[in-house]
Structures are given as structure tokens and as C-alpha cells.
Short mmCIF file of C-alpha atoms in Angstrom, two decimals:
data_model
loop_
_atom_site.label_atom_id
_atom_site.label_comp_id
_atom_site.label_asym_id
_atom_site.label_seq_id
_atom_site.Cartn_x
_atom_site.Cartn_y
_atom_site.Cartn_z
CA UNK A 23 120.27 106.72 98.17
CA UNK A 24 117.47 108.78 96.14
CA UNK A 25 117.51 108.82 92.80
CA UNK A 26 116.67 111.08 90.05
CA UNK A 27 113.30 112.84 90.86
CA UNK A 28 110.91 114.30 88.48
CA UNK A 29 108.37 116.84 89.07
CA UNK A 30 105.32 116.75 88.92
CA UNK A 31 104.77 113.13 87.77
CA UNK A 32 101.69 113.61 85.54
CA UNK A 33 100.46 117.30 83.74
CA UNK A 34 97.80 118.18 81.78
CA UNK A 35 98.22 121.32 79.53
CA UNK A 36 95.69 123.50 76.69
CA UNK A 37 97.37 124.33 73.58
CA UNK A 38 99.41 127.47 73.59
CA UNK A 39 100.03 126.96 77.13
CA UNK A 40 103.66 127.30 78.55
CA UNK A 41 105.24 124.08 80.82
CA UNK A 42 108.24 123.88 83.11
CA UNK A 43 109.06 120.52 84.33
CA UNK A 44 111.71 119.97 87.16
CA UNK A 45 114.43 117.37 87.98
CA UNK A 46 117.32 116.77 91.04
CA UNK A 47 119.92 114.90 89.79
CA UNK A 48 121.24 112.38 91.76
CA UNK A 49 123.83 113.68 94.47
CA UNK A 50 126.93 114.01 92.90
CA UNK A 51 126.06 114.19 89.65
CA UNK A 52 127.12 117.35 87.85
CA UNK A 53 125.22 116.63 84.16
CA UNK A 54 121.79 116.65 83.45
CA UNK A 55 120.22 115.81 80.25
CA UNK A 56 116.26 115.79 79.27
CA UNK A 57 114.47 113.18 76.81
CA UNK A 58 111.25 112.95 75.36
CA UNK A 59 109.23 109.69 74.79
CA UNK A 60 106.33 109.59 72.73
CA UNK A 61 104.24 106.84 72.98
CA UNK A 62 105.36 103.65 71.28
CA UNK A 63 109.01 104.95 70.28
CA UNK A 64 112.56 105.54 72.05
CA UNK A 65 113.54 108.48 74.15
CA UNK A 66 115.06 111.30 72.10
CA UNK A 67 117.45 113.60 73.37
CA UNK A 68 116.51 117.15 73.95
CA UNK A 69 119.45 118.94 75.86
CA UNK A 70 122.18 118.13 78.08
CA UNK A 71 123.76 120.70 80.52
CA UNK A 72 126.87 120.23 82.82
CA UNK A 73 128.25 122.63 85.51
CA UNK A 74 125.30 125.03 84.43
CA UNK A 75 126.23 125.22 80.58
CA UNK A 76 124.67 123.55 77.45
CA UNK A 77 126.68 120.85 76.55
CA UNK A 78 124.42 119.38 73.74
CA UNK A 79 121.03 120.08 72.02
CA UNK A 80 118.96 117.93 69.91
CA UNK A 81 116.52 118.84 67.11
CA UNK A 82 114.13 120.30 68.68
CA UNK A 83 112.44 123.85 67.98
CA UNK A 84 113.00 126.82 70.16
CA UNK A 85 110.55 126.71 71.71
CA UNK A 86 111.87 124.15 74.31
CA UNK A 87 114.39 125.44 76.67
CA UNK A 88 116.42 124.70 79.77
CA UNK A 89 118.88 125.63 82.30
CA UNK A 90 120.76 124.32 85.37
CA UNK A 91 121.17 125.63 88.50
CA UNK A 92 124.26 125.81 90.84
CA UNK A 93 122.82 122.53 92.94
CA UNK A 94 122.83 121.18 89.46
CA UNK A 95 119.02 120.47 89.37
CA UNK A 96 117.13 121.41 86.44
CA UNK A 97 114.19 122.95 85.04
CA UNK A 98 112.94 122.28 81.24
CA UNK A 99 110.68 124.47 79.73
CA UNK A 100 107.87 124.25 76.38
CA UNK A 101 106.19 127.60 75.06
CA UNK A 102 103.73 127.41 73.07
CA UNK A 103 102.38 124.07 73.68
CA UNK A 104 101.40 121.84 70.56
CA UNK A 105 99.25 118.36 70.84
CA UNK A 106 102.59 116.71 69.60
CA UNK A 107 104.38 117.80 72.90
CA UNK A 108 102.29 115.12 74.62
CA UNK A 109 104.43 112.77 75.73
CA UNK A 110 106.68 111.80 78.70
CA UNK A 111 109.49 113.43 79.22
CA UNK A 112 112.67 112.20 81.35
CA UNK A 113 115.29 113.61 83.11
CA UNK A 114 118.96 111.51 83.20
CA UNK A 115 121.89 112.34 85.46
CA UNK A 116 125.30 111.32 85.20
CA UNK A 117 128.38 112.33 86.76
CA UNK A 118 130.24 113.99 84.15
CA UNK A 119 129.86 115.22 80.21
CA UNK A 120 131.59 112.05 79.03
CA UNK A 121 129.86 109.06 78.07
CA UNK A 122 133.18 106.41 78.41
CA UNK A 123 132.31 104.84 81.58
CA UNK A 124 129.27 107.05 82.84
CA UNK A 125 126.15 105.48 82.24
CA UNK A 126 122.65 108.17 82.92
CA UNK A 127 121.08 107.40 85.52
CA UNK A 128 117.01 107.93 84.69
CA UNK A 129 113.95 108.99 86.73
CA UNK A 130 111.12 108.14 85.95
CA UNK A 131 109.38 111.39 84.18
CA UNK A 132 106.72 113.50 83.92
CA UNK A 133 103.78 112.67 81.65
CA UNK A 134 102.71 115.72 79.75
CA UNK A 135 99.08 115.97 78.32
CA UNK A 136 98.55 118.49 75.67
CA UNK A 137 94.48 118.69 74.94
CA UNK B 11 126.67 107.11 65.68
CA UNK B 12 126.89 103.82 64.83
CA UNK B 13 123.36 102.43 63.63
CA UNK B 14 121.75 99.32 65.15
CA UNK B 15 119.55 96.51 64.52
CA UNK B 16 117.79 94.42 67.52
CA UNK B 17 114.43 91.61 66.85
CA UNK B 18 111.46 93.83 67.72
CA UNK B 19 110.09 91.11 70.10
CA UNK B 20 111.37 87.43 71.81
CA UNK B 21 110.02 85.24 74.89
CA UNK B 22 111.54 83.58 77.43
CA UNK B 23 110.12 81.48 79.74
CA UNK B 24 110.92 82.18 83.73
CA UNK B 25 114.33 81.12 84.99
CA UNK B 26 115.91 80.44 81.77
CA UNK B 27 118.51 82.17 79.73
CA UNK B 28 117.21 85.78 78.04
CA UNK B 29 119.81 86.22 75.08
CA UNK B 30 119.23 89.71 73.17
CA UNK B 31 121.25 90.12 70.10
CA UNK B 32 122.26 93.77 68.56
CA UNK B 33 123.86 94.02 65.48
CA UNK B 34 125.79 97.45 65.41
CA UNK B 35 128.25 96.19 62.09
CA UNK B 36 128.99 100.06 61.50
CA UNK B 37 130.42 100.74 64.92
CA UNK B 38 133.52 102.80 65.23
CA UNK B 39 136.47 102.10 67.39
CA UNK B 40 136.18 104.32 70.05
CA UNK B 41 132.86 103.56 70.65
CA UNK B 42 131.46 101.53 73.61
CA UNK B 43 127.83 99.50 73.26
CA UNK B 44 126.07 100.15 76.17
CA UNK B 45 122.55 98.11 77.18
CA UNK B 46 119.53 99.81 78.73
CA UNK B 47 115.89 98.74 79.64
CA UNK B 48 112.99 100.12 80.25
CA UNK B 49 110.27 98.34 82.22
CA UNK B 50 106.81 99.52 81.52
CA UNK B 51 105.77 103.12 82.97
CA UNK B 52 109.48 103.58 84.51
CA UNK B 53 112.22 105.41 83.11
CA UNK B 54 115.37 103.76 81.47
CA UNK B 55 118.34 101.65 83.63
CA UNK B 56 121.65 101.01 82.85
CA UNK B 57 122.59 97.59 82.57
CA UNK B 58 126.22 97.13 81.67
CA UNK B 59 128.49 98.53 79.04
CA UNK B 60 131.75 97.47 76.73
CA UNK B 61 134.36 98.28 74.66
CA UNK B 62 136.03 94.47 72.70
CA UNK B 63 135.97 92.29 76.02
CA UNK B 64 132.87 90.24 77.55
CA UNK B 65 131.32 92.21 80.86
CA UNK B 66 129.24 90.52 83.42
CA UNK B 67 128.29 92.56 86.43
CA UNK B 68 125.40 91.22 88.91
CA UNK B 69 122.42 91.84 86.54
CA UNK B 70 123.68 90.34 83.01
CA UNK B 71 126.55 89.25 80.73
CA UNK B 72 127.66 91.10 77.71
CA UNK B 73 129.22 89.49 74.87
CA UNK B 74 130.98 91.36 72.40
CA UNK B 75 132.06 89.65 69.10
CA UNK B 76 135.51 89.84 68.20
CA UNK B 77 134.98 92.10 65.07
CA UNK B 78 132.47 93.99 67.36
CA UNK B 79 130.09 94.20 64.63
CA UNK B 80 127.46 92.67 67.22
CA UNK B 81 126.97 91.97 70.86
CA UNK B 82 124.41 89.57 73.22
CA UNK B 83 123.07 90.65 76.44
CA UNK B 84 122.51 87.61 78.38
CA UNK B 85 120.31 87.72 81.56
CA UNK B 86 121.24 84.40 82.89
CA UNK B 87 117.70 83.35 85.02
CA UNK B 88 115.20 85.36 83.64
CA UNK B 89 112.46 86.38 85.86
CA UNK B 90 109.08 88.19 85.40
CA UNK B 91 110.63 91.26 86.62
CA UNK B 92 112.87 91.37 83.38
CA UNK B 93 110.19 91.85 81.21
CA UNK B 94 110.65 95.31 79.84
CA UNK B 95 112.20 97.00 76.07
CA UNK B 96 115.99 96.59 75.88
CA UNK B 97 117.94 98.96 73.75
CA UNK B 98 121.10 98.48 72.27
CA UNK B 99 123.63 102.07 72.23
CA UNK B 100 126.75 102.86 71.13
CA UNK B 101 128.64 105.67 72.30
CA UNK B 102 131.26 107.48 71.41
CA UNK B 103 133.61 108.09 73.87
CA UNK B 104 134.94 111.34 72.94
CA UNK B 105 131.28 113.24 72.96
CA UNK B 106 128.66 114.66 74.77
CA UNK B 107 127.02 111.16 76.48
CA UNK B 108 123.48 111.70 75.10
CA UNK B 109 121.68 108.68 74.04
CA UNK B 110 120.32 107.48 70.83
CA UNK B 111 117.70 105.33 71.51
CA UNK B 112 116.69 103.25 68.51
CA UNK B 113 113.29 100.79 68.87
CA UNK B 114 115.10 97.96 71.01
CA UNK B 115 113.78 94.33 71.94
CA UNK B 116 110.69 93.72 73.93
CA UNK B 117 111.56 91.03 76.09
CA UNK B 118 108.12 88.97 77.48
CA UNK B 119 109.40 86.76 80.01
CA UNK B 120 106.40 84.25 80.68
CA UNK B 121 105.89 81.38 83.37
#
């Protein structure tokens, strides 16, 4: 069975660019949420979207943005690209909104390079 | 959420028993602990979750204190292929399921 897949796998970006990164959830799976990993720390959580809608949002500025589509895969995007949005950034599927019993399910990202 | 604490590092040497402690003393009652890893340059895998009663699935054991205040993974043959960060999560049940990832354990599993 395929798993969550993340595209493209590695990016390299100029300041003040704009990024959209892409992810297919594993079949089945309605929710989709997106984390970032700088290097040497834990994910964090950006957003999570089920059946199209934004079911959470972390603290992260505007300027990051996403959406779901009806096949439930999902797109993330970054305006206005800083040095600090280097980092790589993961896509998790899980079946429903609910965390009791529904572990995420992770690909394996897309490393973003900001120079 | 509830906060945790896990050692930054610990060994283990191939084929013997991994124990990872997590000390999560502010955890609420409708929260589960839930274990992930992540092996170097791959994203995060579930291991096994819990609410009050020990878990063991096929890749590890999860013992949950009676208090639940703290909790031991225990991969029960380590092998190099375990080597990887391990994070300790609560979750509350009733919420969006995003994950709070705090620094975890660095497990070095050596011959």
C-alpha cells in the first residue's frame, strides 16, 4: 500500500520567492495536516485540514497557506520566502480529525532551501 | 497539552532491551500518550499509543504508570534499525489530532 507522498523531495528557493509543496494522503485518509522541522528541533504544526476545511492552525504568519482538494490531497504554500523558512517540511495523514485512536501517518517531506 | 520530559540521549547495545522513559506528571485524563520516532532523514512513525493500561503491539511495549504521570516504551531486541529520536505526545482526545513534538530521546543502538 503507498504511503504518504511528498512532492518534490528537495527545493531550493531565493528570498522573496513564493513555494507550493504537494502531498497525497494515504488512501482513505480524509485529514491532512503539514509540519515544519528545522534542523535540530521537533516538527511543529502548521495546519490541519479535513474534508477540505481548516480544522487547526498553528502560529505561523500569513504568509503560509493551504488547502485540500476533493481527493483530499494537499498543497501548502509560503509567500514571501525568508532564510528561516529553510527547513523540511512534512505532510501527515490520518483518517479522521480526532486524535483518540488515529495515529498520522508521515511521509517523508520536502526539504526547502531558502538562499 | 500536557508538558513532557524525556533524557536527551541513551545507548543500547544490539539485541537488548531499549527502555525510553517520559515523564508527562501534568497529563490530563482524557488524554492518551502516544510514541513516535523518527529515523534519520525520514519522516515520523507511529509506534503505539495508551490511555491507563500497558500496550504491546508487534514493534514495542508501552507501560503506563498507574498515576499516569509517566510511561516506558520498551523495544524488546533492539536492533540497529531502531536507532532514531523518539518523542513522547500526549493527546487530547477531544481536539484537533495535531502533534506537539517536544525534543524526544535519541536512541544509539550500537553493536
Amino acid at each position: 500500500d503507498a504511503g504518504v507522498t511528498q512532492s518534490p523531495t528537495h527545493l531550493i528557493k531565493t528570498r522573496g520567492q513564493q513555494v507550493t509543496l504537494r502531498c497525497s494522503p494515504i488512501s482513505g485518509h480524509k485529514s491532512v495536516s503539514w509540519y515544519q522541522q528545522v534542523l535540530g528541533q521537533g516538527p511543529q504544526f502548521i495546519f490541519q485540514y479535513y474534508e477540505k476545511e481548516e480544522r487547526g492552525r498553528g502560529n505561523f504568519p500569513d504568509r503560509f497557506s493551504a488547502r485540500q482538494f476533493p481527493n483530499y490531497s494537499s498543497e501548502l504554500n509560503v509567500n514571501a520566502l525568508l532564510l528561516g523558512d529553510s527547513a523540511l517540511y512534512l505532510c501527515a495523514s490520518s483518517l479522521g480529525v480526532q486524535g483518540w485512536g488515529q495515529p498520522q501517518h508521515f511521509g517523508d517531506g520536502t526539504r526547502l532551501s531558502i538562499l | 497539552d500536557a508538558k513532557t520530559t524525556q533524557p536527551p540521549s541513551m545507548d543500547c547495545a544490539e539485541g537488548r532491551a531499549a527502555n525510553l522513559p517520559c515523564n508527562h506528571s501534568t497529563i490530563s485524563g482524557n488524554e492518551y500518550v502516544y510514541w513516535y520516532r523518527q529515523i534519520h532523514s525520514q519522516g515520523p512513525q507511529y509506534i503505539i499509543h495508551g490511555l491507563k493500561n500497558n500496550e504491546t503491539n508487534e514493534m514495542a511495549s508501552l507501560i503506563i504508570t498507574e498515576d499516569r504521570k509517566s510511561s516506558t516504551l520498551i523495544l524488546p531486541h533492539a536492533t540497529l534499525r531502531d536507532t532514531a529520536v523518539y518523542y513522547c505526545i500526549p493527546i487530547n482526545t477531544g481536539t484537533a489530532s495535531k502533534l506537539t513534538f517536544g525534543t524526544g530521546t535519541r536512541l544509539q543502538v550500537t553493536l
